XYZ file of C-alpha atoms in Angstrom:
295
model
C -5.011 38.819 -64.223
C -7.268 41.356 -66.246
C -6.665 42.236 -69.560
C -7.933 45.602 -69.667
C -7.012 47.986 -66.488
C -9.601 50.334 -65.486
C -8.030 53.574 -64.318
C -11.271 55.744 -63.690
C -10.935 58.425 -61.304
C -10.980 56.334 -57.655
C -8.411 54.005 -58.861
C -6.148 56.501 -60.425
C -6.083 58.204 -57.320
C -5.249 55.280 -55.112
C -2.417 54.500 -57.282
C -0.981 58.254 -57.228
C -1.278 57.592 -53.450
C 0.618 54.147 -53.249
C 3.046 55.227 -55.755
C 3.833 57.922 -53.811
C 4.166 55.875 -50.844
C 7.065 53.919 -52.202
C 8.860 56.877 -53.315
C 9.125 58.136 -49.568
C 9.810 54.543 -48.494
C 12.938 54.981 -50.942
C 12.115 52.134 -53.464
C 12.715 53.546 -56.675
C 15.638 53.250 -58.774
C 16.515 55.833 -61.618
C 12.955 56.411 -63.260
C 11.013 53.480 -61.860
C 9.899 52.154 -58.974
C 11.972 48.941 -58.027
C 11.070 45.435 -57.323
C 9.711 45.764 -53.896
C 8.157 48.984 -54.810
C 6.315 47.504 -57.335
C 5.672 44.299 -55.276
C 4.120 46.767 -52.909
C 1.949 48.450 -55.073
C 0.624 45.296 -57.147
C -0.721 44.064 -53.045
C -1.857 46.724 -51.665
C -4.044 47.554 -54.906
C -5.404 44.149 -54.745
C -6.021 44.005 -51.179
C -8.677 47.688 -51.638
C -9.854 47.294 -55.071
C -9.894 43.187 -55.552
C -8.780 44.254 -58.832
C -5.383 42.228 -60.074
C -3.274 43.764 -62.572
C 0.136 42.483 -63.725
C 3.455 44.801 -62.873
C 3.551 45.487 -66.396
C -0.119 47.441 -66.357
C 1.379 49.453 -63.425
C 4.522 50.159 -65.307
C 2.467 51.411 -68.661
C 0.353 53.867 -66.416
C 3.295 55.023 -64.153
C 4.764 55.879 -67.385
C 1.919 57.307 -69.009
C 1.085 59.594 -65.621
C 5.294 60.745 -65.763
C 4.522 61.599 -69.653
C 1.318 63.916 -68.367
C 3.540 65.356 -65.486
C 6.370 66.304 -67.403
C 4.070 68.067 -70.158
C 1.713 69.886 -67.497
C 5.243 71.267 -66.101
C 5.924 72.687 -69.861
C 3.395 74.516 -70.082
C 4.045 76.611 -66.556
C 7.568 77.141 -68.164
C 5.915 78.679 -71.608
C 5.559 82.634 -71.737
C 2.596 84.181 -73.096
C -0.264 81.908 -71.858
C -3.313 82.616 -70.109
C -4.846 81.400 -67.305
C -8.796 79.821 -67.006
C -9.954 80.125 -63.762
C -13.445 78.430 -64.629
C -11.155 75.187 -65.717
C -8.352 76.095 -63.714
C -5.667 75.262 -66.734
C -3.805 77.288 -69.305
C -5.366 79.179 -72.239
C -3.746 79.778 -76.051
C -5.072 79.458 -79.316
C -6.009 76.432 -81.020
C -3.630 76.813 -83.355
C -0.888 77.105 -80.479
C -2.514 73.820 -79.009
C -2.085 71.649 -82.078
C 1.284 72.464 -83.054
C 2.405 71.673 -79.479
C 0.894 68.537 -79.013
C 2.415 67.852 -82.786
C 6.209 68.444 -80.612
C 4.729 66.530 -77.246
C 1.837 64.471 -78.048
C -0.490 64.314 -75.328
C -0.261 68.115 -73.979
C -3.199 69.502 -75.690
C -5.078 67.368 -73.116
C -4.909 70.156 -70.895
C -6.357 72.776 -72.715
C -9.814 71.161 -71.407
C -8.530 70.885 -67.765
C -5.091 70.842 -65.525
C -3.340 67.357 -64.361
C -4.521 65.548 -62.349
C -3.364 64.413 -58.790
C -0.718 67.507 -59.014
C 0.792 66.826 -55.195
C 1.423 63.165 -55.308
C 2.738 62.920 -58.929
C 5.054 65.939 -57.569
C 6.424 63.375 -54.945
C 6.865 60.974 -57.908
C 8.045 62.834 -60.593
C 9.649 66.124 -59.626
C 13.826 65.252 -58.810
C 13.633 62.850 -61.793
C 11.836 65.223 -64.094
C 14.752 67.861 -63.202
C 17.795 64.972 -63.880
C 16.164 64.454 -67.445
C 17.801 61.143 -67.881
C 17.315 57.504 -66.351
C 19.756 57.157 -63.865
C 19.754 58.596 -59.960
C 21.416 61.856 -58.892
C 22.609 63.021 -55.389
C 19.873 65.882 -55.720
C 17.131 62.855 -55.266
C 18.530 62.603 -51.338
C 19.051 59.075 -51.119
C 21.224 56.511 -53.299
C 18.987 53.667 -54.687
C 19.294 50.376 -53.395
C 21.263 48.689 -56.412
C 20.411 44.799 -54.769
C 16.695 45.053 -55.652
C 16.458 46.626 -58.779
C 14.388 45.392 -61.569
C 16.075 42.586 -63.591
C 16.575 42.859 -67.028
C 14.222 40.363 -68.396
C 11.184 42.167 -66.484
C 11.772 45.217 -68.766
C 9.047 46.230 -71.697
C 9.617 45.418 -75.259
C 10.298 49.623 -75.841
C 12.898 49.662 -73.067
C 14.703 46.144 -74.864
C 14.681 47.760 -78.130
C 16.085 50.981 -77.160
C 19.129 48.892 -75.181
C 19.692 46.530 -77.932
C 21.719 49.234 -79.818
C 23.961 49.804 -76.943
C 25.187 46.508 -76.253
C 28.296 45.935 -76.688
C 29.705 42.321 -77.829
C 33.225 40.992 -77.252
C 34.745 38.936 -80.566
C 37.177 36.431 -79.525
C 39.910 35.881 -81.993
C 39.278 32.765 -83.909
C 42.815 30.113 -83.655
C 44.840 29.541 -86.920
C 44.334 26.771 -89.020
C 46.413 23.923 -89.156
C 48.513 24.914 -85.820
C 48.157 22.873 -83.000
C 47.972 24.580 -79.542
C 51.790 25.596 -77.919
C 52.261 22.746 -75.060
C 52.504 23.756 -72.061
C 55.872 24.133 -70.579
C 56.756 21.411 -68.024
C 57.768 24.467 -65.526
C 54.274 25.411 -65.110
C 53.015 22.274 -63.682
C 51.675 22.968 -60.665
C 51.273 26.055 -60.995
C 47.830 28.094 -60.690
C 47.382 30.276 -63.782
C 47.761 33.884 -63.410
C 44.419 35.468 -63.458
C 44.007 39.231 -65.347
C 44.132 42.136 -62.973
C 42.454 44.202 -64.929
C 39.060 43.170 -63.625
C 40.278 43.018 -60.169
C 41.605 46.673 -60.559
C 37.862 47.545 -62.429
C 35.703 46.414 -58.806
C 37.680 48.318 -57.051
C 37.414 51.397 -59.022
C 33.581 50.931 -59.371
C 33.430 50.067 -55.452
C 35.254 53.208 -54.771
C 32.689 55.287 -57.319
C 29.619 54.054 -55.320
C 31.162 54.591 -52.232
C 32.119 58.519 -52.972
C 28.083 58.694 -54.370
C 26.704 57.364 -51.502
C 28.857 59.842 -48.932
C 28.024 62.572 -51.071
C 24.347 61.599 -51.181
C 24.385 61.350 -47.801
C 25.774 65.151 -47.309
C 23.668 66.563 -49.179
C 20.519 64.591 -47.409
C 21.948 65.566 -44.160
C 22.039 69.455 -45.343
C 18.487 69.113 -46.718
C 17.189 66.826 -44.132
C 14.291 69.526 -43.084
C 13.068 69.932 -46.829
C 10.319 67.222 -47.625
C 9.789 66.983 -51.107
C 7.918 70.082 -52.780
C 8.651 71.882 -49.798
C 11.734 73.687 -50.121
C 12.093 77.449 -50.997
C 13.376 76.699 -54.192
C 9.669 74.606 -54.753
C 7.521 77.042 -53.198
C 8.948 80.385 -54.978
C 7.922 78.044 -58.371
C 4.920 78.107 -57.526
C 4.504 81.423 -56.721
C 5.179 82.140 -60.015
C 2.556 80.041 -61.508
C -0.159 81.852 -59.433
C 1.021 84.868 -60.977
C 3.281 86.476 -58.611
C 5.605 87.434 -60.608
C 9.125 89.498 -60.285
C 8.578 92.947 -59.200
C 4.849 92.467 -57.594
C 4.290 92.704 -54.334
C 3.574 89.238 -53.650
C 5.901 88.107 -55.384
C 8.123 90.484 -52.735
C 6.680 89.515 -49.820
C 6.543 85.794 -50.577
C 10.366 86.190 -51.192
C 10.269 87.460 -47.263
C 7.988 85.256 -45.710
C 8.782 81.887 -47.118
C 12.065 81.871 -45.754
C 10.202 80.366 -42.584
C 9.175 76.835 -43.157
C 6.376 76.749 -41.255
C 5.108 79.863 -43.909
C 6.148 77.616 -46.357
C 4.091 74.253 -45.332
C 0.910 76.944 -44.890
C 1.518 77.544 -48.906
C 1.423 74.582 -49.761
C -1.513 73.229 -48.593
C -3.547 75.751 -51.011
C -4.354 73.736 -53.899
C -5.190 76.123 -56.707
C -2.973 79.100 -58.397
C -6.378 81.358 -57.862
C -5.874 80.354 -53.704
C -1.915 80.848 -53.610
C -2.323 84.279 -55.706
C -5.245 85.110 -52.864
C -3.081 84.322 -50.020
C -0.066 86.188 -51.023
C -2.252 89.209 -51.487
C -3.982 89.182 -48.440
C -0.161 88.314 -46.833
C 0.934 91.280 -47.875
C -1.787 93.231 -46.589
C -1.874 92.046 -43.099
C 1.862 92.407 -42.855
C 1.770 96.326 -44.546
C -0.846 97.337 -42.162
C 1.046 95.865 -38.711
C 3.698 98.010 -40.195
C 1.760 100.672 -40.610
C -0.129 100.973 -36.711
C 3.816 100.665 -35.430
């Protein structure tokens, strides 16, 4: 396997795409993708670059590219900023830049340029960015498959560390010296020894916790079943406000109307740039005022 992984533009993009891939396909659990999802990955990058890299080069970057995603997202939540249309990413002092990226390293990156790959590391990132922990919620859609998750010794030497503090260790009494073991009483011959039901009682109870998660996860897929990711209203309207429509404008009005429509929604979203949303909710606007207007 290589030593060094070259993630120049072409491969970086393939990965977003297969990455993404196994998120639809529903093999990720909590922040990662799972065995087979990385399994996946690791063969089909092979098979169109010849290149082999280990699961734990695919883990680094998939972390790395959640790090970028999660900052990029920070700065469309920060009030005051510009916006550069030349490189198409947020503008504030220097001074601003530096004592941001001092808080979340990494972030001043942008000042040169946005992220990267914006669609597919929303299909990656987005639910799990909102959760803001490592385990899966019902707002993800679907309930992980908790047979083929990743084993504990596959994890990173950061993610062992970080663990190590929370385990907890049971201390067994140690026997008295000098007093020899009670005999067992002739009446119990033959007997089987009573097991504890407290762990019996403790499956059931976390049987009956995954079952209630799963039925609710299933609801709540069922009532969101025509919302792909990035595509609901909720989604949209977000990034209507990035563009720059915001409260009170007209297109931020109209786009309140028209997106309640999905097919106006999916025609959003295949713009790509704040300067082509902004553009398209103006020109909405127009067209819909004048019809109005020669009734």
């Amino acid at each position: 396997m290589a030593e060094n992984a070259d993630w120049n533009e072409e491969n970086t993009r393939l990965l977003c795409e297969l990455f993404a891939e196994q998120v639809r396909a529903h093999n990720r659990s909590g922040t990662h993708l799972n065995r087979t999802g990385y399994k996946n990955v690791m063969e089909k990058f092979k098979e169109k670059t010849e290149l082999d890299y280990s699961k734990l080069q695919f883990k680094n970057k998939w972390d790395k590219m959640r790090k970028e995603y999660g900052n990029w997202k920070r700065l469309s939540r920060e009030t005051g900023l510009g916006w550069d249309p030349v490189k198409k990413t947020y503008t504030a002092p220097d001074s601003w830049w530096k004592k941001e990226n001092k808080v979340y390293k990494g972030i001043a990156k942008f000042k040169d340029g946005p992220l990267q790959h914006e669609d597919l590391k929303t299909i990656m990132f987005e639910d799990i960015r909102n959760t803001g922990d490592d385990h899966w919620s019902p707002s993800s859609g679907a309930a992980p498959n908790t047979q083929d998750t990743e084993p504990d010794d596959d994890k990173d030497e950061d993610y062992e560390a970080n663990e190590a503090s929370d385990d907890c260790h049971e201390i067994s009494p140690e026997p008295s010296k000098g007093k020899r073991p009670a005999p067992t009483s002739r009446k119990n011959k033959g007997k089987k020894p009573k097991t504890s039901g407290g762990h019996w009682v403790q499956d059931q109870l976390t049987k009956l916790v995954s079952m209630s998660e799963r039925s609710t996860a299933s609801c709540e897929s069922l009532a969101r079943r025509e919302d792909t990711f990035g595509c609901s209203i909720k989604d949209v309207m977000v990034l209507v406000r990035e563009c720059g429509a915001v409260p009170g404008s007209k297109e931020h009005f109209i786009a309140s109307q028209v997106f309640i429509k999905r097919a106006e929604r999916e025609m959003f979203m295949t713009l790509e740039t704040p300067e082509e949303r902004f553009q398209w909710l103006t020109m909405k606007h127009n067209w819909l005022t004048r019809n109005d207007s020669t009734m």
